[in-house]
Amino acid sequence: MKRTKNSVKIDYFQIEGTPGGNQDWCTDFWMYLGGCAALAACDTSICLAQNNNLKECCPFDTDNITRKAYVDFSMIMKPYIHPRVGGVAKISIFTEGFGKYLKDRGYDVTFDTCPGEESYEAACNFVKKSLEKNLPIAFLLLRHRDKSLKDLNWHWFMIIGYSIQNHNFIVKYHTYGQEQEVDFRLLWNTGMYRRGGMASIREIKRDCTL
């Protein structure tokens, strides 16, 4: 993890020179169309394997993962967090499905969540606390009034860092094989009644019952 006085960025994987995965690689119709939640779980699993040395979280060699392996991984994750009409539009659907996947891989996990109705200040604290684990945050954005964020509507993506610039809290996020940044106050205050939220791993340990 890279840290300065005013910034934090977790260690994030690359695939054949591309930061993180990319939904556009998916060859399955439903994963290409709406597999972003499952891919958020895949990306977190890869980070768990690389950053926390929990190798069983990903069934592939995360030190040398290829596009093909990533797409194959997405199809393994699909039954746990499957794309559906209306999308994976609740944080609980993500955490329950991802929890079942990790259970099948031999781990018990608990999640921290931050619903979109929480205050901006609480959400900032959630980001700071979660990234301290050197793991990404899964962010669900439903609808946003700001047209500059239209590409993130009804989408899951990964928060991977933050920086404080001129007293503004700027988050770095990853989606579609690209790293970008946005003012978090703008991102969080969607202006819509129905909101998404964030999920991160609080604790993960081996399942002693297996």
Coordinates of N, CA and C in Angstrom, one line a residue:
M1 N 0.8 -1.2 0.0 CA 0.0 0.0 0.0 C 0.9 1.2 0.0
K2 N 0.5 2.2 -0.8 CA 1.3 3.5 -0.9 C 0.6 4.5 -0.1
R3 N 1.3 5.2 0.8 CA 0.7 6.2 1.7 C 1.6 7.4 1.8
T4 N 1.0 8.6 1.7 CA 1.6 9.8 2.0 C 0.8 10.5 3.1
K5 N 1.2 11.7 3.5 CA 0.5 12.4 4.5 C -1.0 12.7 4.1
N6 N -1.3 12.9 2.9 CA -2.6 13.2 2.4 C -3.2 12.2 1.4
S7 N -2.6 11.0 1.3 CA -3.2 10.1 0.4 C -2.9 8.6 0.8
V8 N -3.7 7.7 0.3 CA -3.6 6.3 0.4 C -4.0 5.6 -0.9
K9 N -3.2 4.6 -1.3 CA -3.6 3.8 -2.4 C -3.2 2.4 -2.2
I10 N -4.2 1.5 -2.3 CA -3.9 0.1 -2.0 C -3.1 -0.5 -3.2
D11 N -2.6 -1.7 -2.9 CA -1.9 -2.5 -4.0 C -3.0 -3.1 -4.8
Y12 N -2.9 -2.8 -6.1 CA -4.0 -3.3 -7.0 C -3.3 -4.0 -8.2
F13 N -3.9 -5.2 -8.5 CA -3.3 -6.0 -9.5 C -3.4 -5.5 -10.9
Q14 N -2.6 -6.1 -11.8 CA -2.7 -5.8 -13.2 C -2.8 -7.1 -14.0
I15 N -3.5 -7.0 -15.1 CA -3.7 -8.2 -16.0 C -3.2 -7.8 -17.4
E16 N -2.1 -8.4 -17.7 CA -1.4 -8.1 -19.1 C -1.3 -6.6 -19.3
G17 N -0.8 -5.9 -18.3 CA -0.5 -4.5 -18.4 C -1.7 -3.6 -18.2
T18 N -2.9 -4.2 -17.9 CA -4.1 -3.4 -17.6 C -4.4 -3.4 -16.1
P19 N -4.7 -2.2 -15.5 CA -5.0 -2.2 -14.1 C -6.3 -2.9 -13.8
G20 N -6.3 -3.9 -13.1 CA -7.5 -4.7 -12.7 C -8.2 -5.3 -13.9
G21 N -9.4 -5.8 -13.7 CA -10.1 -6.5 -14.8 C -11.0 -5.5 -15.6
N22 N -11.7 -6.1 -16.6 CA -12.5 -5.3 -17.5 C -13.7 -6.1 -17.9
Q23 N -14.9 -5.5 -17.7 CA -16.1 -6.2 -18.0 C -16.3 -6.4 -19.5
D24 N -15.6 -5.6 -20.3 CA -15.7 -5.7 -21.7 C -15.0 -7.0 -22.2
W25 N -14.2 -7.6 -21.4 CA -13.6 -8.9 -21.8 C -14.5 -10.0 -21.8
C26 N -15.6 -9.9 -21.0 CA -16.5 -11.0 -20.8 C -17.2 -11.5 -22.1
T27 N -17.2 -12.8 -22.4 CA -17.8 -13.3 -23.6 C -19.2 -13.8 -23.3
D28 N -19.5 -14.1 -22.1 CA -20.9 -14.5 -21.7 C -21.8 -13.2 -21.8
F29 N -23.0 -13.4 -22.5 CA -23.8 -12.2 -22.8 C -24.2 -11.5 -21.5
W30 N -24.7 -12.2 -20.5 CA -25.2 -11.6 -19.3 C -24.1 -11.0 -18.4
M31 N -22.9 -11.6 -18.5 CA -21.7 -11.0 -17.7 C -21.3 -9.7 -18.4
Y32 N -21.3 -9.8 -19.7 CA -20.9 -8.6 -20.5 C -21.9 -7.4 -20.2
L33 N -23.1 -7.8 -20.2 CA -24.2 -6.8 -20.0 C -24.3 -6.3 -18.5
G34 N -24.2 -7.2 -17.6 CA -24.5 -6.8 -16.2 C -23.7 -7.6 -15.1
G35 N -22.5 -7.9 -15.5 CA -21.7 -8.7 -14.5 C -20.8 -7.9 -13.6
C36 N -21.1 -6.6 -13.5 CA -20.1 -5.8 -12.7 C -20.1 -6.2 -11.2
A37 N -21.2 -6.6 -10.6 CA -21.1 -7.0 -9.2 C -20.3 -8.2 -9.0
A38 N -20.5 -9.2 -9.9 CA -19.6 -10.4 -9.8 C -18.2 -10.1 -10.0
L39 N -17.9 -9.2 -10.9 CA -16.5 -8.8 -11.2 C -15.9 -8.0 -10.0
A40 N -16.7 -7.3 -9.3 CA -16.3 -6.6 -8.0 C -15.8 -7.7 -7.0
A41 N -16.5 -8.8 -7.0 CA -16.2 -9.9 -6.1 C -14.9 -10.6 -6.6
C42 N -14.8 -10.7 -7.9 CA -13.5 -11.3 -8.4 C -12.3 -10.4 -8.1
D43 N -12.5 -9.1 -8.3 CA -11.3 -8.2 -8.1 C -10.9 -8.3 -6.6
T44 N -11.9 -8.3 -5.7 CA -11.6 -8.4 -4.3 C -10.9 -9.7 -3.9
S45 N -11.4 -10.8 -4.5 CA -10.8 -12.1 -4.3 C -9.3 -12.1 -4.7
I46 N -9.0 -11.5 -5.9 CA -7.7 -11.4 -6.4 C -6.8 -10.6 -5.4
C47 N -7.3 -9.5 -4.9 CA -6.6 -8.7 -3.9 C -6.4 -9.5 -2.6
L48 N -7.4 -10.2 -2.2 CA -7.2 -11.1 -1.0 C -6.1 -12.1 -1.2
A49 N -6.0 -12.6 -2.4 CA -4.9 -13.6 -2.6 C -3.6 -13.0 -2.7
Q50 N -3.5 -11.8 -3.3 CA -2.2 -11.1 -3.5 C -1.8 -10.3 -2.2
N51 N -2.7 -9.6 -1.7 CA -2.3 -8.6 -0.6 C -2.3 -9.3 0.8
N52 N -3.2 -10.3 0.9 CA -3.3 -11.0 2.2 C -2.8 -12.4 2.2
N53 N -2.3 -12.8 1.1 CA -1.8 -14.2 0.9 C -2.8 -15.2 1.2
L54 N -4.1 -15.0 0.9 CA -5.1 -15.9 1.1 C -5.4 -16.6 -0.3
K55 N -4.5 -17.4 -0.7 CA -4.4 -17.9 -2.1 C -5.7 -18.7 -2.5
E56 N -6.4 -19.3 -1.6 CA -7.5 -20.1 -2.0 C -8.7 -19.2 -2.4
C57 N -8.6 -17.9 -2.2 CA -9.7 -17.0 -2.5 C -9.9 -16.9 -4.1
C58 N -8.8 -17.2 -4.8 CA -8.9 -17.2 -6.2 C -8.3 -18.5 -6.8
P59 N -9.1 -19.2 -7.7 CA -8.6 -20.5 -8.2 C -7.5 -20.4 -9.3
F60 N -7.0 -19.2 -9.5 CA -6.0 -19.0 -10.5 C -4.7 -18.4 -9.9
D61 N -3.6 -18.4 -10.6 CA -2.4 -17.8 -10.2 C -2.5 -16.3 -10.3
T62 N -2.7 -15.6 -9.2 CA -2.9 -14.2 -9.2 C -1.6 -13.4 -9.5
D63 N -0.5 -14.0 -9.4 CA 0.7 -13.3 -9.7 C 1.0 -13.3 -11.3
N64 N 0.3 -14.1 -12.0 CA 0.4 -14.1 -13.4 C -0.9 -14.3 -14.1
I65 N -1.9 -13.7 -13.6 CA -3.3 -13.9 -14.1 C -3.4 -13.3 -15.5
T66 N -4.1 -14.0 -16.4 CA -4.3 -13.6 -17.8 C -5.7 -13.1 -18.0
R67 N -6.0 -12.5 -19.1 CA -7.4 -12.1 -19.4 C -8.3 -13.3 -19.5
K68 N -7.8 -14.4 -20.1 CA -8.6 -15.6 -20.2 C -8.9 -16.2 -18.8
A69 N -7.9 -16.2 -17.9 CA -8.2 -16.7 -16.6 C -9.2 -15.8 -15.8
Y70 N -9.1 -14.5 -16.0 CA -10.0 -13.5 -15.4 C -11.4 -13.8 -15.9
V71 N -11.6 -14.0 -17.2 CA -12.9 -14.3 -17.7 C -13.4 -15.6 -17.2
D72 N -12.6 -16.6 -17.1 CA -13.0 -17.9 -16.5 C -13.4 -17.7 -15.1
F73 N -12.7 -16.9 -14.3 CA -13.0 -16.6 -12.9 C -14.4 -16.0 -12.8
S74 N -14.7 -15.1 -13.8 CA -16.0 -14.4 -13.7 C -17.1 -15.4 -13.9
M75 N -16.9 -16.5 -14.7 CA -17.9 -17.5 -14.8 C -18.1 -18.4 -13.6
I76 N -17.0 -18.5 -12.8 CA -17.1 -19.2 -11.6 C -17.9 -18.4 -10.6
M77 N -17.7 -17.1 -10.6 CA -18.4 -16.2 -9.7 C -19.8 -16.0 -10.1
K78 N -20.2 -16.1 -11.3 CA -21.5 -15.8 -11.8 C -22.6 -16.5 -11.1
P79 N -22.6 -17.8 -10.7 CA -23.7 -18.3 -10.0 C -23.9 -17.7 -8.6
Y80 N -22.9 -17.2 -8.0 CA -23.0 -16.6 -6.7 C -23.6 -15.2 -6.7
I81 N -23.2 -14.4 -7.7 CA -23.8 -13.1 -7.8 C -24.2 -12.9 -9.3
H82 N -25.3 -13.6 -9.6 CA -25.6 -13.6 -11.0 C -26.3 -12.4 -11.5
P83 N -26.0 -11.9 -12.7 CA -26.7 -10.8 -13.3 C -28.2 -11.1 -13.5
R84 N -29.0 -10.1 -13.3 CA -30.5 -10.3 -13.3 C -31.2 -9.1 -13.8
V85 N -32.4 -9.2 -14.2 CA -33.2 -8.1 -14.6 C -33.3 -7.1 -13.4
G86 N -32.9 -5.8 -13.7 CA -32.9 -4.9 -12.6 C -31.6 -4.8 -11.9
G87 N -30.6 -5.7 -12.2 CA -29.3 -5.6 -11.7 C -29.2 -6.1 -10.3
V88 N -27.9 -6.2 -9.8 CA -27.6 -6.4 -8.4 C -27.7 -5.1 -7.7
A89 N -28.9 -4.7 -7.3 CA -29.2 -3.4 -6.9 C -29.3 -3.2 -5.4
K90 N -28.8 -4.2 -4.7 CA -28.7 -4.1 -3.2 C -27.4 -4.5 -2.7
I91 N -26.9 -3.9 -1.7 CA -25.6 -4.3 -1.1 C -25.7 -5.7 -0.6
S92 N -26.8 -6.0 0.0 CA -27.0 -7.3 0.7 C -26.9 -8.5 -0.3
I93 N -27.3 -8.3 -1.6 CA -27.2 -9.3 -2.6 C -25.7 -9.6 -2.8
F94 N -24.9 -8.5 -2.9 CA -23.5 -8.7 -3.1 C -22.8 -9.4 -2.0
T95 N -23.1 -8.9 -0.8 CA -22.4 -9.5 0.4 C -22.8 -11.0 0.7
E96 N -24.1 -11.3 0.5 CA -24.5 -12.6 0.7 C -23.9 -13.6 -0.4
G97 N -23.9 -13.2 -1.6 CA -23.4 -14.0 -2.7 C -21.9 -14.2 -2.6
F98 N -21.2 -13.1 -2.3 CA -19.7 -13.2 -2.2 C -19.4 -14.0 -0.9
G99 N -20.1 -13.8 0.2 CA -19.9 -14.6 1.4 C -20.0 -16.1 1.1
K100 N -21.0 -16.5 0.3 CA -21.2 -17.9 0.0 C -20.0 -18.4 -0.9
Y101 N -19.5 -17.6 -1.8 CA -18.4 -18.0 -2.6 C -17.2 -18.2 -1.7
L102 N -16.9 -17.3 -0.8 CA -15.7 -17.4 0.1 C -15.9 -18.6 1.0
K103 N -17.1 -18.9 1.4 CA -17.3 -20.0 2.3 C -17.0 -21.3 1.5
D104 N -17.3 -21.4 0.3 CA -17.0 -22.5 -0.5 C -15.5 -22.7 -0.8
R105 N -14.8 -21.5 -0.7 CA -13.3 -21.6 -0.8 C -12.6 -21.8 0.5
G106 N -13.4 -22.0 1.6 CA -12.8 -22.3 2.9 C -12.6 -21.2 3.9
Y107 N -13.4 -20.1 3.6 CA -13.2 -18.9 4.5 C -14.5 -18.4 5.1
D108 N -14.5 -18.0 6.3 CA -15.6 -17.2 6.9 C -15.3 -15.7 6.8
V109 N -16.3 -14.9 6.4 CA -16.0 -13.5 6.1 C -17.2 -12.7 6.8
T110 N -16.8 -11.5 7.3 CA -17.8 -10.6 7.7 C -17.5 -9.3 6.9
F111 N -18.6 -8.5 6.6 CA -18.5 -7.3 5.8 C -18.9 -6.1 6.6
D112 N -18.3 -5.0 6.3 CA -18.8 -3.7 6.7 C -19.5 -3.1 5.5
T113 N -20.6 -2.4 5.8 CA -21.4 -1.8 4.7 C -21.6 -0.3 5.1
C114 N -21.8 0.5 4.1 CA -22.2 1.9 4.2 C -23.3 2.2 3.2
P115 N -24.5 2.2 3.7 CA -25.6 2.5 2.8 C -25.5 3.9 2.2
G116 N -26.1 4.1 1.0 CA -26.0 5.4 0.4 C -26.7 6.5 1.2
E117 N -27.6 6.2 2.1 CA -28.3 7.2 2.9 C -27.4 7.8 4.0
E118 N -26.3 7.2 4.3 CA -25.4 7.7 5.3 C -24.9 9.1 4.9
S119 N -24.4 9.8 5.9 CA -23.9 11.2 5.6 C -22.6 11.1 4.9
Y120 N -22.3 12.2 4.2 CA -21.0 12.3 3.5 C -19.8 12.1 4.4
E121 N -19.9 12.6 5.6 CA -18.8 12.5 6.6 C -18.6 11.0 7.0
A122 N -19.7 10.4 7.3 CA -19.7 8.9 7.6 C -19.1 8.1 6.5
A123 N -19.5 8.5 5.3 CA -19.0 7.7 4.1 C -17.5 7.9 3.9
C124 N -17.0 9.2 4.2 CA -15.5 9.4 4.1 C -14.8 8.6 5.1
N125 N -15.3 8.5 6.3 CA -14.7 7.7 7.3 C -14.6 6.2 7.0
F126 N -15.7 5.8 6.3 CA -15.8 4.4 5.9 C -14.7 4.1 4.9
V127 N -14.5 5.0 3.9 CA -13.5 4.8 2.9 C -12.1 4.7 3.6
K128 N -11.8 5.7 4.4 CA -10.5 5.7 5.1 C -10.2 4.4 5.9
K129 N -11.2 4.0 6.7 CA -11.0 2.9 7.5 C -10.9 1.6 6.7
S130 N -11.7 1.4 5.7 CA -11.7 0.2 4.9 C -10.4 0.1 4.1
L131 N -9.9 1.1 3.5 CA -8.7 1.0 2.7 C -7.5 0.7 3.5
E132 N -7.5 0.9 4.9 CA -6.4 0.6 5.7 C -6.1 -0.9 5.7
K133 N -7.0 -1.7 5.2 CA -6.8 -3.2 5.2 C -6.1 -3.6 3.9
N134 N -5.8 -2.6 3.0 CA -5.1 -2.8 1.7 C -6.0 -3.7 0.8
L135 N -7.3 -3.4 0.9 CA -8.3 -4.1 0.1 C -9.2 -3.1 -0.5
P136 N -9.8 -3.4 -1.7 CA -10.7 -2.4 -2.4 C -12.0 -2.4 -1.7
I137 N -12.8 -1.3 -2.0 CA -14.2 -1.2 -1.6 C -15.1 -1.3 -2.8
A138 N -16.1 -2.2 -2.7 CA -17.1 -2.3 -3.7 C -18.1 -1.2 -3.6
F139 N -18.3 -0.4 -4.6 CA -19.2 0.7 -4.6 C -20.3 0.5 -5.6
L140 N -21.5 0.6 -5.1 CA -22.7 0.5 -6.0 C -23.3 1.9 -6.2
L141 N -23.4 2.4 -7.4 CA -24.1 3.6 -7.8 C -25.3 3.2 -8.6
L142 N -26.4 3.7 -8.1 CA -27.7 3.4 -8.8 C -27.9 4.5 -9.9
R143 N -28.4 5.7 -9.4 CA -28.6 6.8 -10.3 C -28.0 8.0 -9.8
H144 N -27.5 8.9 -10.7 CA -26.9 10.2 -10.2 C -27.4 11.3 -11.1
R145 N -27.7 12.4 -10.5 CA -28.2 13.5 -11.2 C -27.2 14.2 -12.1
D146 N -25.9 14.1 -11.7 CA -24.9 14.8 -12.5 C -24.5 14.0 -13.7
K147 N -24.7 14.6 -14.9 CA -24.5 13.9 -16.2 C -23.1 13.5 -16.4
S148 N -22.1 14.1 -15.7 CA -20.7 13.7 -15.9 C -20.4 12.3 -15.3
L149 N -21.4 11.8 -14.5 CA -21.2 10.5 -13.9 C -22.1 9.4 -14.5
K150 N -22.7 9.8 -15.7 CA -23.7 8.9 -16.3 C -23.1 7.5 -16.6
D151 N -21.8 7.4 -16.9 CA -21.2 6.1 -17.2 C -21.2 5.2 -16.0
L152 N -21.4 5.7 -14.8 CA -21.3 4.9 -13.6 C -22.7 4.6 -13.1
N153 N -23.7 5.0 -13.8 CA -25.1 4.7 -13.3 C -25.4 3.2 -13.4
W154 N -26.0 2.7 -12.4 CA -26.4 1.3 -12.2 C -25.2 0.4 -12.4
H155 N -24.2 0.7 -11.6 CA -22.9 0.0 -11.9 C -22.1 -0.2 -10.5
W156 N -21.4 -1.3 -10.5 CA -20.5 -1.6 -9.4 C -19.1 -1.3 -9.9
F157 N -18.3 -0.6 -9.0 CA -16.9 -0.4 -9.3 C -16.1 -0.4 -8.0
M158 N -14.8 -0.3 -8.1 CA -13.9 -0.4 -7.0 C -13.2 0.9 -6.6
I159 N -13.4 1.2 -5.3 CA -12.6 2.3 -4.7 C -11.2 1.8 -4.3
I160 N -10.2 2.4 -4.8 CA -8.8 1.8 -4.5 C -7.9 2.8 -3.8
G161 N -8.4 4.0 -3.6 CA -7.5 5.0 -2.9 C -8.2 6.3 -2.7
Y162 N -7.5 7.2 -2.0 CA -8.0 8.6 -1.9 C -6.9 9.5 -1.7
S163 N -7.1 10.8 -1.9 CA -6.2 11.9 -1.6 C -7.0 13.1 -1.2
I164 N -6.3 13.9 -0.5 CA -6.9 15.2 -0.1 C -6.2 16.3 -0.9
Q165 N -7.0 17.0 -1.7 CA -6.5 18.0 -2.6 C -7.3 19.3 -2.4
N166 N -6.6 20.3 -1.9 CA -7.2 21.6 -1.6 C -8.5 21.4 -0.8
H167 N -8.3 20.6 0.3 CA -9.4 20.3 1.2 C -10.5 19.5 0.7
N168 N -10.4 19.0 -0.6 CA -11.4 18.1 -1.2 C -10.9 16.7 -1.0
F169 N -11.9 15.8 -0.8 CA -11.6 14.4 -0.6 C -11.8 13.7 -2.0
I170 N -10.8 13.3 -2.6 CA -10.8 12.8 -3.9 C -10.5 11.3 -3.8
V171 N -11.4 10.5 -4.4 CA -11.2 9.0 -4.4 C -10.8 8.5 -5.8
K172 N -9.9 7.5 -5.7 CA -9.4 6.9 -6.9 C -10.3 5.6 -7.1
Y173 N -10.8 5.4 -8.3 CA -11.6 4.2 -8.5 C -11.2 3.5 -9.8
H174 N -11.6 2.2 -9.8 CA -11.2 1.4 -11.0 C -12.5 0.8 -11.6
T175 N -12.6 0.9 -12.9 CA -13.7 0.3 -13.6 C -13.3 0.1 -15.1
Y176 N -13.7 -0.9 -15.7 CA -13.4 -1.2 -17.1 C -12.0 -1.0 -17.5
G177 N -11.1 -1.6 -16.6 CA -9.7 -1.6 -16.9 C -9.0 -0.2 -16.9
Q178 N -9.6 0.7 -16.2 CA -9.1 2.1 -16.1 C -9.1 2.6 -14.7
E179 N -8.1 3.3 -14.3 CA -8.1 4.0 -13.0 C -8.4 5.4 -13.2
Q180 N -9.4 5.9 -12.4 CA -9.9 7.3 -12.6 C -10.1 7.9 -11.2
E181 N -10.4 9.1 -11.1 CA -10.7 9.8 -9.8 C -11.8 10.8 -9.9
V182 N -12.4 11.0 -8.7 CA -13.6 11.9 -8.7 C -13.7 12.5 -7.3
D183 N -14.3 13.7 -7.2 CA -14.5 14.3 -5.9 C -15.6 13.4 -5.2
F184 N -15.3 12.9 -4.1 CA -16.2 12.0 -3.4 C -17.5 12.7 -2.9
R185 N -17.4 14.0 -2.6 CA -18.7 14.6 -2.2 C -19.7 14.6 -3.4
L186 N -19.2 14.9 -4.6 CA -20.0 14.8 -5.8 C -20.5 13.4 -6.0
L187 N -19.6 12.4 -5.9 CA -20.0 11.0 -6.1 C -21.1 10.5 -5.1
W188 N -20.9 10.9 -3.8 CA -21.8 10.4 -2.8 C -23.1 11.0 -2.8
N189 N -23.2 12.3 -3.1 CA -24.4 13.0 -3.0 C -25.1 12.9 -4.4
T190 N -25.8 11.8 -4.6 CA -26.3 11.5 -5.9 C -27.5 12.4 -6.3
G191 N -28.2 13.0 -5.3 CA -29.4 13.8 -5.6 C -30.6 12.9 -5.9
M192 N -30.5 11.6 -5.7 CA -31.6 10.7 -5.9 C -32.2 10.1 -4.6
Y193 N -33.4 9.7 -4.6 CA -34.0 9.1 -3.4 C -33.5 7.8 -3.2
R194 N -33.4 6.9 -4.2 CA -32.9 5.6 -4.0 C -31.4 5.6 -4.3
R195 N -30.6 5.0 -3.3 CA -29.2 5.1 -3.4 C -28.6 3.7 -3.3
G196 N -27.3 3.6 -3.6 CA -26.6 2.3 -3.5 C -25.8 2.3 -2.2
G197 N -24.5 2.3 -2.3 CA -23.7 2.3 -1.1 C -22.4 1.6 -1.3
M198 N -21.7 1.2 -0.2 CA -20.4 0.5 -0.3 C -20.3 -0.7 0.6
A199 N -19.4 -1.6 0.2 CA -19.2 -2.8 1.0 C -17.7 -3.1 1.0
S200 N -17.2 -3.5 2.2 CA -15.8 -3.8 2.3 C -15.7 -5.0 3.3
I201 N -14.6 -5.7 3.2 CA -14.3 -6.8 4.1 C -13.9 -6.3 5.5
R202 N -14.6 -6.7 6.5 CA -14.2 -6.4 7.9 C -13.1 -7.4 8.4
E203 N -13.5 -8.7 8.2 CA -12.6 -9.8 8.7 C -12.8 -11.0 7.9
I204 N -11.7 -11.7 7.6 CA -11.8 -13.0 6.9 C -10.9 -14.0 7.6
K205 N -11.3 -15.2 7.8 CA -10.5 -16.2 8.4 C -10.9 -17.5 7.9
R206 N -10.1 -18.5 8.1 CA -10.4 -19.9 7.6 C -11.5 -20.5 8.4
D207 N -12.4 -21.2 7.7 CA -13.5 -21.9 8.2 C -13.0 -23.1 9.0
C208 N -13.1 -23.1 10.3 CA -12.6 -24.2 11.1 C -13.5 -25.4 11.1
T209 N -14.7 -25.3 10.5 CA -15.6 -26.4 10.5 C -15.3 -27.4 9.3
L210 N -14.4 -26.9 8.4 CA -14.1 -27.7 7.2 C -13.0 -28.7 7.5

